[in-house]
Short mmCIF file of C-alpha atoms in Angstrom, two decimals:
data_model
loop_
_atom_site.label_atom_id
_atom_site.label_comp_id
_atom_site.label_asym_id
_atom_site.label_seq_id
_atom_site.Cartn_x
_atom_site.Cartn_y
_atom_site.Cartn_z
CA MET K 1 -1.42 -5.23 10.41
CA THR K 2 -0.56 -6.40 13.71
CA LEU K 3 -2.33 -9.27 15.86
CA THR K 4 -1.55 -7.59 19.25
CA GLU K 5 -3.57 -5.98 21.93
CA PRO K 6 -3.93 -2.12 21.87
CA ASP K 7 -1.28 -0.02 23.46
CA THR K 8 -2.66 1.87 26.41
CA ARG K 9 0.05 4.52 26.68
CA PRO K 10 -1.11 8.17 25.71
CA GLN K 11 -1.39 9.03 22.12
CA SER K 12 -0.98 12.44 20.75
CA SER K 13 -4.27 13.93 19.46
CA PRO K 14 -5.64 17.08 17.69
CA THR K 15 -6.69 20.12 19.19
CA ALA K 16 -9.97 20.09 21.01
CA GLU K 17 -11.36 22.58 18.33
CA ASP K 18 -10.32 20.02 15.43
CA ALA K 19 -11.76 17.14 17.58
CA GLU K 20 -15.25 18.69 17.38
CA VAL K 21 -15.35 19.27 13.66
CA PRO K 22 -16.89 16.65 11.32
CA LEU K 23 -14.67 15.25 8.73
CA GLY K 24 -16.73 16.75 6.09
CA ARG K 25 -16.12 20.18 7.32
CA ASN K 26 -12.66 19.70 8.70
CA ARG K 27 -10.56 22.07 6.42
CA GLN K 28 -7.28 20.44 7.44
CA PHE K 29 -8.43 17.04 6.70
CA LEU K 30 -10.25 17.82 3.41
CA LEU K 31 -6.93 19.65 2.15
CA MET K 32 -4.69 16.59 3.14
CA TRP K 33 -7.46 14.15 1.51
CA ALA K 34 -7.61 16.07 -1.61
CA GLY K 35 -3.96 16.77 -2.07
CA SER K 36 -3.04 13.05 -1.35
CA GLY K 37 -5.77 12.07 -3.65
CA ALA K 38 -4.20 14.12 -6.47
CA ALA K 39 -0.92 12.33 -5.67
CA VAL K 40 -2.35 8.84 -5.75
CA LEU K 41 -4.21 9.59 -8.86
CA ALA K 42 -0.94 10.84 -10.57
CA GLU K 43 0.67 7.59 -9.58
CA ARG K 44 -2.01 5.68 -11.17
CA PHE K 45 -2.18 7.70 -14.35
CA SER K 46 1.61 6.76 -14.88
CA ALA K 47 1.73 3.28 -13.26
CA ALA K 48 0.54 1.21 -16.14
CA PRO K 49 2.00 3.48 -18.93
CA PHE K 50 5.39 2.88 -17.54
CA THR K 51 5.02 -0.82 -18.75
CA PHE K 52 2.87 0.06 -21.84
CA VAL K 53 5.87 1.90 -23.15
CA VAL K 54 7.89 -1.26 -22.95
CA VAL K 55 5.10 -3.77 -23.85
CA TYR K 56 3.81 -1.88 -26.93
CA GLU K 57 7.17 -0.77 -28.17
CA GLY K 58 8.02 -4.61 -28.77
CA TYR K 59 10.68 -4.92 -25.85
CA ALA K 60 11.06 -8.36 -24.20
CA LYS K 61 8.56 -9.33 -21.44
CA SER K 62 11.40 -9.57 -19.00
CA LEU K 63 12.20 -5.74 -19.43
CA ALA K 64 8.57 -5.04 -18.69
CA GLY K 65 9.10 -7.07 -15.64
CA LEU K 66 12.37 -4.99 -14.82
CA VAL K 67 10.41 -1.67 -15.12
CA ALA K 68 7.72 -2.93 -12.79
CA PHE K 69 10.47 -4.30 -10.37
CA ALA K 70 12.14 -0.95 -10.27
CA ALA K 71 8.88 0.80 -9.40
CA LEU K 72 8.11 -1.60 -6.52
CA LEU K 73 11.75 -2.12 -5.29
CA PRO K 74 11.38 0.90 -2.94
CA GLN K 75 8.79 -0.83 -1.03
CA LEU K 76 11.56 -3.26 -0.06
CA LEU K 77 14.74 -0.89 0.29
CA VAL K 78 13.24 2.29 1.34
CA GLN K 79 10.54 1.24 4.08
CA LEU K 80 12.85 1.05 7.03
CA PRO K 81 14.90 4.12 6.62
CA ALA K 82 11.98 6.07 5.60
CA GLY K 83 10.17 4.99 8.71
CA VAL K 84 12.88 6.05 11.00
CA LEU K 85 13.30 9.54 9.14
CA VAL K 86 9.53 10.26 9.22
CA ASP K 87 9.72 9.63 12.95
CA ARG K 88 12.38 12.17 13.20
CA TRP K 89 11.10 14.89 10.52
CA ASP K 90 8.16 17.25 10.19
CA ARG K 91 5.68 15.00 8.37
CA ARG K 92 4.16 17.88 6.23
CA ARG K 93 7.74 18.92 5.05
CA VAL K 94 8.36 15.34 4.02
CA MET K 95 5.06 15.34 1.81
CA ILE K 96 6.16 18.60 0.22
CA VAL K 97 9.54 17.32 -0.86
CA ALA K 98 8.21 14.01 -1.88
CA ASP K 99 5.70 15.83 -4.35
CA LEU K 100 8.45 17.93 -5.71
CA VAL K 101 10.84 15.05 -6.59
CA ARG K 102 7.99 13.12 -8.19
CA LEU K 103 6.86 16.17 -10.07
CA ILE K 104 10.48 16.52 -11.62
CA GLY K 105 10.96 12.87 -12.28
CA ILE K 106 7.72 12.26 -14.15
CA GLY K 107 7.97 15.53 -15.97
CA SER K 108 11.29 14.36 -17.31
CA VAL K 109 9.66 11.24 -18.77
CA ALA K 110 6.97 13.35 -20.56
CA VAL K 111 9.58 15.64 -22.08
CA ALA K 112 11.68 12.58 -23.21
CA LEU K 113 8.58 11.03 -24.95
CA VAL K 114 7.72 14.31 -26.62
CA LEU K 115 11.27 14.34 -27.99
CA GLY K 116 10.55 10.81 -29.39
CA HIS K 117 13.14 8.99 -26.97
CA VAL K 118 12.58 5.67 -25.00
CA TRP K 119 15.37 4.73 -22.73
CA ILE K 120 14.74 1.74 -20.58
CA ALA K 121 17.54 3.12 -18.09
CA HIS K 122 15.57 6.47 -17.81
CA LEU K 123 12.16 4.58 -17.23
CA VAL K 124 13.76 2.46 -14.51
CA VAL K 125 15.37 5.44 -12.59
CA VAL K 126 12.08 7.28 -12.65
CA ALA K 127 9.96 4.44 -11.69
CA PHE K 128 12.33 3.86 -8.82
CA LEU K 129 12.22 7.55 -7.58
CA GLN K 130 8.51 7.74 -7.86
CA GLY K 131 8.17 4.61 -5.79
CA ALA K 132 10.75 5.75 -3.24
CA PHE K 133 9.07 9.04 -2.41
CA THR K 134 5.75 7.61 -2.56
CA VAL K 135 6.78 5.60 0.44
CA PHE K 136 7.92 8.62 2.25
CA TYR K 137 4.62 10.47 1.34
CA THR K 138 2.57 7.45 2.38
CA LEU K 139 4.24 7.01 5.84
CA SER K 140 4.05 10.84 6.40
CA GLU K 141 0.41 11.00 5.39
CA ARG K 142 -0.52 8.13 7.70
CA ALA K 143 1.42 9.76 10.73
CA ALA K 144 -0.05 13.14 9.94
CA VAL K 145 -3.78 12.15 9.86
CA ARG K 146 -3.46 12.20 13.87
CA PHE K 147 -2.96 16.00 13.62
CA VAL K 148 -6.00 16.75 11.71
CA VAL K 149 -8.82 14.39 13.13
CA ALA K 150 -9.66 13.20 16.53
CA LYS K 151 -8.61 9.89 17.74
CA LYS K 152 -12.09 8.37 17.63
CA GLN K 153 -12.42 9.59 13.94
CA LEU K 154 -9.29 7.56 12.87
CA PRO K 155 -11.30 4.46 11.58
CA VAL K 156 -13.50 6.66 9.50
CA ALA K 157 -10.67 8.89 8.35
CA LEU K 158 -8.44 5.86 7.24
CA ALA K 159 -11.35 3.95 5.50
CA ARG K 160 -11.90 7.32 3.66
CA ASN K 161 -8.26 7.45 2.68
CA GLU K 162 -8.40 3.82 1.34
CA ALA K 163 -11.35 4.33 -0.40
CA ARG K 164 -9.82 7.61 -2.06
CA ALA K 165 -6.96 5.36 -3.15
CA ARG K 166 -9.26 2.76 -4.60
CA ALA K 167 -11.30 5.48 -6.41
CA ALA K 168 -8.23 6.91 -7.86
CA ALA K 169 -7.34 3.46 -9.12
CA LEU K 170 -10.80 3.21 -10.62
CA GLY K 171 -10.42 6.54 -12.49
CA GLY K 172 -6.74 6.51 -12.97
CA HIS K 173 -6.23 3.22 -14.89
CA PRO K 174 -8.53 3.76 -17.62
CA ALA K 175 -7.53 7.51 -17.78
CA GLY K 176 -3.98 6.39 -18.04
CA GLY K 177 -4.71 3.93 -20.88
CA THR K 178 -6.91 6.31 -22.86
CA LEU K 179 -4.37 9.04 -22.56
CA TYR K 180 -1.66 6.67 -23.82
CA GLU K 181 -3.51 5.65 -26.82
CA LEU K 182 -3.94 9.33 -27.76
CA THR K 183 -0.18 9.91 -27.46
CA ARG K 184 2.23 8.19 -25.12
CA TRP K 185 3.55 11.24 -23.32
CA ALA K 186 0.06 12.46 -22.19
CA PRO K 187 -0.37 10.09 -19.05
CA PHE K 188 3.01 11.38 -17.80
CA THR K 189 2.27 14.98 -18.55
CA SER K 190 -1.21 14.72 -16.59
CA SER K 191 0.82 13.00 -13.73
CA ALA K 192 2.96 15.93 -13.35
CA VAL K 193 -0.04 18.20 -13.30
CA LEU K 194 -1.50 16.22 -10.56
CA TYR K 195 1.72 16.14 -8.52
CA LEU K 196 1.64 19.97 -8.84
CA LEU K 197 -1.79 20.15 -7.32
CA SER K 198 -1.10 17.86 -4.51
CA LEU K 199 2.02 20.04 -3.72
CA LEU K 200 -0.25 23.20 -3.62
CA ALA K 201 -2.73 21.38 -1.34
CA ILE K 202 -0.05 20.29 1.15
CA LEU K 203 1.56 23.69 1.26
CA SER K 204 -1.99 25.03 2.21
CA LEU K 205 -2.04 22.93 5.40
CA ARG K 206 -1.48 24.69 8.66
CA GLY K 207 1.70 23.23 9.92
CA PRO K 208 3.88 22.28 11.40
CA MET K 209 3.42 18.52 12.09
CA PRO K 210 6.51 17.59 13.98
CA PRO K 211 7.60 14.19 15.19
CA PRO K 212 6.95 13.18 18.74
CA GLN K 213 9.60 14.47 21.30
CA ARG K 214 12.36 12.07 21.78
CA THR K 215 13.69 12.06 25.46
CA ASN K 216 16.55 9.65 24.56
CA PRO K 217 17.81 10.30 21.14
CA ARG K 218 19.39 7.07 19.71
CA SER K 219 20.97 6.06 16.45
CA PRO K 220 18.72 5.27 13.37
CA LEU K 221 19.81 1.77 13.38
CA ALA K 222 18.67 1.42 17.07
CA GLU K 223 15.31 3.17 16.19
CA ALA K 224 14.85 0.89 13.06
CA ARG K 225 15.52 -2.35 15.39
CA GLU K 226 13.03 -0.99 17.87
CA GLY K 227 10.38 -1.06 15.14
CA LEU K 228 11.17 -4.27 13.92
CA THR K 229 11.29 -5.69 17.42
CA TRP K 230 7.85 -4.24 18.21
CA VAL K 231 6.33 -5.88 15.13
CA TRP K 232 8.15 -9.33 14.96
CA ARG K 233 7.43 -10.26 18.64
CA GLU K 234 4.69 -12.77 17.87
CA ARG K 235 4.76 -15.97 15.73
CA GLU K 236 1.26 -15.48 14.41
CA LEU K 237 2.23 -11.82 13.37
CA ARG K 238 5.27 -13.14 11.41
CA ILE K 239 3.20 -15.60 9.49
CA ALA K 240 0.46 -13.08 8.91
CA LEU K 241 2.96 -10.82 7.32
CA GLY K 242 4.46 -13.43 5.39
CA LEU K 243 1.28 -14.52 3.88
CA ILE K 244 0.37 -11.01 2.92
CA ALA K 245 3.80 -10.64 1.24
CA VAL K 246 3.52 -13.62 -0.83
CA SER K 247 -0.08 -12.86 -1.97
CA ASN K 248 0.82 -9.38 -2.83
CA MET K 249 3.76 -10.91 -5.03
CA ILE K 250 1.00 -12.95 -6.83
CA PHE K 251 -1.08 -9.80 -7.40
CA GLN K 252 1.95 -8.20 -9.23
CA GLY K 253 2.23 -11.14 -11.40
CA ILE K 254 -1.57 -11.17 -12.14
CA ILE K 255 -1.32 -7.42 -13.13
CA LEU K 256 1.55 -8.02 -15.44
CA ALA K 257 -0.04 -11.10 -16.99
CA LEU K 258 -3.33 -9.16 -17.81
CA GLN K 259 -1.32 -6.97 -19.94
CA PHE K 260 0.11 -9.61 -22.07
CA ILE K 261 -3.26 -11.49 -22.20
CA ALA K 262 -4.72 -8.35 -23.75
CA LYS K 263 -1.68 -7.74 -26.14
CA ASP K 264 -1.67 -11.44 -27.26
CA GLY K 265 -5.44 -11.21 -27.74
CA GLY K 266 -5.07 -8.10 -30.05
CA ARG K 267 -6.54 -5.69 -27.50
CA SER K 268 -5.44 -2.13 -26.88
CA PRO K 269 -3.85 -0.71 -23.63
CA LEU K 270 -7.36 0.68 -22.96
CA SER K 271 -8.79 -2.84 -22.43
CA VAL K 272 -6.06 -3.46 -19.89
CA SER K 273 -6.85 -0.27 -18.12
CA LEU K 274 -10.67 -1.05 -17.99
CA ILE K 275 -9.79 -4.45 -16.42
CA LEU K 276 -7.76 -2.60 -13.85
CA ALA K 277 -10.52 -0.24 -13.31
CA ALA K 278 -12.85 -2.97 -12.51
CA GLY K 279 -10.29 -3.74 -9.61
CA GLY K 280 -10.86 -0.18 -8.57
CA VAL K 281 -14.54 -0.61 -8.42
CA GLY K 282 -14.13 -3.78 -6.05
CA GLY K 283 -11.36 -1.96 -4.29
CA LEU K 284 -13.56 1.14 -3.62
CA ALA K 285 -16.46 -1.10 -2.29
CA GLY K 286 -14.13 -3.10 -0.25
CA ALA K 287 -12.46 -0.31 1.31
CA LEU K 288 -15.81 1.27 2.60
CA PHE K 289 -16.67 -2.25 4.10
CA GLY K 290 -13.20 -2.84 5.55
CA GLY K 291 -13.66 -0.26 8.46
CA ARG K 292 -16.86 -1.92 9.67
CA TRP K 293 -15.56 -5.43 9.17
CA ILE K 294 -12.86 -4.74 11.69
CA GLN K 295 -15.34 -3.60 14.22
CA ARG K 296 -17.17 -6.98 13.89
CA ALA K 297 -14.48 -9.46 13.40
CA ARG K 298 -11.12 -10.28 14.83
CA MET K 299 -8.07 -10.09 12.33
CA GLU K 300 -7.70 -13.93 12.73
CA ARG K 301 -10.99 -14.56 11.17
CA ILE K 302 -10.57 -11.99 8.51
CA MET K 303 -7.24 -13.53 7.42
CA VAL K 304 -8.91 -16.90 7.06
CA VAL K 305 -11.95 -15.52 4.97
CA THR K 306 -9.64 -13.58 2.81
CA TYR K 307 -7.33 -16.28 1.61
CA LEU K 308 -10.20 -18.83 1.15
CA ALA K 309 -12.13 -16.30 -1.03
CA TRP K 310 -9.01 -15.55 -3.05
CA ALA K 311 -8.00 -19.27 -3.55
CA MET K 312 -11.55 -19.81 -4.92
CA VAL K 313 -11.51 -16.73 -7.21
CA LEU K 314 -7.91 -16.70 -8.68
CA PRO K 315 -8.33 -20.18 -10.68
CA GLY K 316 -11.15 -18.63 -12.77
CA MET K 317 -8.54 -16.38 -14.46
CA ILE K 318 -6.50 -19.47 -15.65
CA TRP K 319 -8.55 -19.95 -18.96
CA ALA K 320 -10.45 -16.67 -19.12
CA ASP K 321 -9.53 -14.21 -21.98
CA ASP K 322 -12.74 -12.18 -22.15
CA PRO K 323 -12.14 -8.71 -20.72
CA TRP K 324 -15.41 -8.61 -19.06
CA LEU K 325 -14.90 -11.89 -17.22
CA LEU K 326 -11.22 -10.92 -16.28
CA GLY K 327 -12.47 -7.56 -15.07
CA ALA K 328 -15.20 -9.36 -12.80
CA LEU K 329 -12.74 -11.62 -11.34
CA PHE K 330 -10.21 -9.03 -10.72
CA LEU K 331 -12.97 -6.79 -9.11
CA LEU K 332 -13.82 -9.53 -6.53
CA MET K 333 -9.97 -10.14 -5.70
CA SER K 334 -9.40 -6.49 -5.49
CA GLY K 335 -12.59 -5.95 -3.34
CA ILE K 336 -11.35 -8.51 -0.86
CA GLY K 337 -7.90 -7.19 -0.70
CA ALA K 338 -9.08 -3.58 -0.11
CA SER K 339 -11.27 -4.83 2.89
CA VAL K 340 -8.31 -6.71 4.65
CA THR K 341 -6.10 -3.62 3.98
CA VAL K 342 -8.40 -1.17 5.72
CA ALA K 343 -9.08 -3.53 8.54
CA GLY K 344 -5.37 -4.30 9.07
CA THR K 345 -4.45 -0.53 8.75
CA VAL K 346 -7.08 0.60 11.32
CA HIS K 347 -5.87 -2.25 13.57
CA GLN K 348 -2.27 -1.30 13.29
CA MET K 349 -3.10 2.49 14.00
CA ARG K 350 -4.98 1.67 17.08
CA VAL K 351 -2.23 -0.60 18.60
CA THR K 352 0.84 1.35 17.73
CA PRO K 353 2.22 4.11 19.98
CA ASP K 354 2.40 7.50 18.33
CA ARG K 355 6.43 7.64 18.80
CA LEU K 356 6.51 4.27 16.51
CA GLN K 357 4.03 4.94 13.93
CA GLY K 358 6.62 5.66 11.30
CA ARG K 359 8.74 2.83 12.11
CA VAL K 360 6.08 0.30 12.70
CA GLY K 361 4.18 1.46 9.53
CA SER K 362 7.35 1.24 7.66
CA VAL K 363 8.09 -2.62 8.97
CA VAL K 364 4.58 -3.61 8.15
CA LEU K 365 4.55 -1.92 4.70
CA LEU K 366 8.13 -3.48 4.07
CA MET K 367 6.72 -6.95 4.74
CA VAL K 368 3.36 -6.57 2.86
CA SER K 369 4.50 -4.57 -0.19
CA GLY K 370 8.36 -4.57 -0.16
CA PHE K 371 8.67 -8.08 -1.64
CA SER K 372 6.03 -7.17 -4.48
CA ALA K 373 8.96 -6.19 -6.54
CA PHE K 374 10.34 -9.61 -6.75
CA GLY K 375 6.75 -10.75 -7.74
CA ALA K 376 6.84 -8.28 -10.77
CA LEU K 377 10.34 -9.40 -11.64
CA GLY K 378 9.86 -13.10 -11.17
CA ALA K 379 6.50 -12.97 -13.07
CA GLY K 380 8.25 -11.30 -16.07
CA TYR K 381 10.55 -14.08 -16.49
CA LEU K 382 7.92 -16.70 -15.68
CA LEU K 383 5.68 -15.31 -18.28
CA GLN K 384 8.35 -15.32 -20.89
CA GLU K 385 9.39 -18.73 -20.23
CA THR K 386 6.17 -20.45 -19.55
CA GLY K 387 3.32 -18.13 -21.03
CA THR K 388 0.40 -16.63 -19.41
CA ARG K 389 -1.83 -19.85 -18.96
CA THR K 390 1.07 -21.74 -16.85
CA SER K 391 1.76 -18.82 -15.13
CA MET K 392 -1.82 -18.24 -13.91
CA ILE K 393 -1.78 -21.98 -12.89
CA VAL K 394 1.19 -21.24 -10.81
CA PHE K 395 -0.30 -18.34 -9.18
CA SER K 396 -3.26 -20.42 -8.31
CA ALA K 397 -1.40 -23.19 -6.75
CA VAL K 398 0.66 -20.70 -4.50
CA MET K 399 -2.67 -18.93 -3.43
CA ALA K 400 -4.20 -22.24 -2.36
CA THR K 401 -1.18 -23.09 -0.34
CA LEU K 402 -1.41 -19.59 1.43
CA ALA K 403 -5.16 -20.21 2.13
CA LEU K 404 -4.26 -23.74 3.73
CA VAL K 405 -1.53 -22.00 5.81
CA ALA K 406 -4.19 -19.30 7.01
CA ILE K 407 -6.44 -22.02 8.14
CA VAL K 408 -3.89 -24.03 10.11
CA VAL K 409 -2.35 -20.89 11.72
CA PHE K 410 -5.57 -18.63 12.46
CA GLY K 411 -8.44 -21.09 12.08
CA PRO K 412 -10.94 -21.40 15.04
CA HIS K 413 -9.53 -24.78 16.12
CA ARG K 414 -6.27 -22.99 16.99
CA ASN K 415 -8.15 -20.63 19.60
CA PRO K 416 -10.98 -22.85 20.82
CA ARG K 417 -11.53 -20.57 23.95
CA GLY K 418 -11.82 -17.36 21.87
CA ARG K 419 -8.60 -16.05 23.60
CA HIS K 420 -6.81 -13.30 21.52
CA LEU K 421 -3.53 -14.13 19.77
CA ALA K 422 -1.68 -11.45 21.61
CA PRO K 423 1.40 -11.19 23.39
CA ARG K 424 1.22 -11.34 27.16
CA PRO K 425 2.17 -8.15 28.96
CA ARG K 426 5.66 -7.90 30.39
CA ARG K 427 5.78 -5.97 33.75
CA THR K 428 8.24 -3.27 33.86
CA THR K 429 10.41 -2.42 36.88
CA ARG K 430 7.88 0.43 37.78
CA GLY K 431 5.10 -1.98 37.89
CA ARG K 432 3.33 -1.00 34.84
CA HIS K 433 2.51 -3.25 31.95
CA CYS K 434 4.07 -2.74 28.57
CA TRP K 435 3.41 -4.53 25.35
#
């Protein structure tokens, strides 16, 4: 998400034929949408079972945090290099390789569990690989959308993609929990099948989807620095990304805490999956609303409303132990999060030049998701040392602080004349404006 003015330089666009095809009849978009949906569903099927294997086999809470940390660590380590490479490589080819690696990795976990083996090191490695290649896949798909839809269709297409992800969470979490209760290898086997379906769909796309032509090739380090510079120009942008990074760390702590609340209350993995599925319901509704929200409100206002709402809802989880109440609260928080995610993604896609889509997207995802790994790791130790109740109090206090910062930085009093929080244009030697 960037708080900058739109870039006016030419962007790549689909062919005129594709531009006239509604999304519902656009074969390329539907194949990409369905294939990516299968991949997202595969990740959701196996996400919670990775920690279920640790939690319900009686391992320490810190080890559950370690596995979750490994799954999220690629968001921190892989984002920047992946962004540079996605801007250099064919996007369709990257998605194919990512599906293959994830298929093999998840399949190996299924085989190990069928044979009756649980190795924490094995779970850590596969969780990391799945997370790493999901980063490559996500950045490639986001950049490839421009090849299959018209520029004016981007807001609707991206909103549908986010709704697809939230719907996958809605169905994937309870399905993963149900399959785990049947037998612990079932969710991983199902994930492998879904990755195979995703691979077949992406192979069916008409290619290639090459990166933009590079007239002045530079080193990967220089290109990564360009993406960082583009994103980090503005003080308000840096603060916005910092707020989102910390709030996403809190969300990882909440998700881990919900699993131990259920286990300590004598409830099954399915109950946790249903609570997470409630978050999927809220996320689906929020995703559908987010595309319209960005058309009616500036990102500054969206930031303030989002953090105030989160700060008011989260304290309700401190003393809640009823699955229905926890599900309702998680539904509200996820709905708010999905709305701001869609709004920010649409805004970022609009203002980013095509040649920087991968790098800028990687920097933004690095900030908003990369530090989530430390949220999972820290939450594991916090839960083990203080318990779930105290941990929830800490999460609520941090969220309230974030809301205060959002009001101070983005509140209407900071922009009384309604001016945009955007960088002033710099004039180039040719007399044109560049942002």
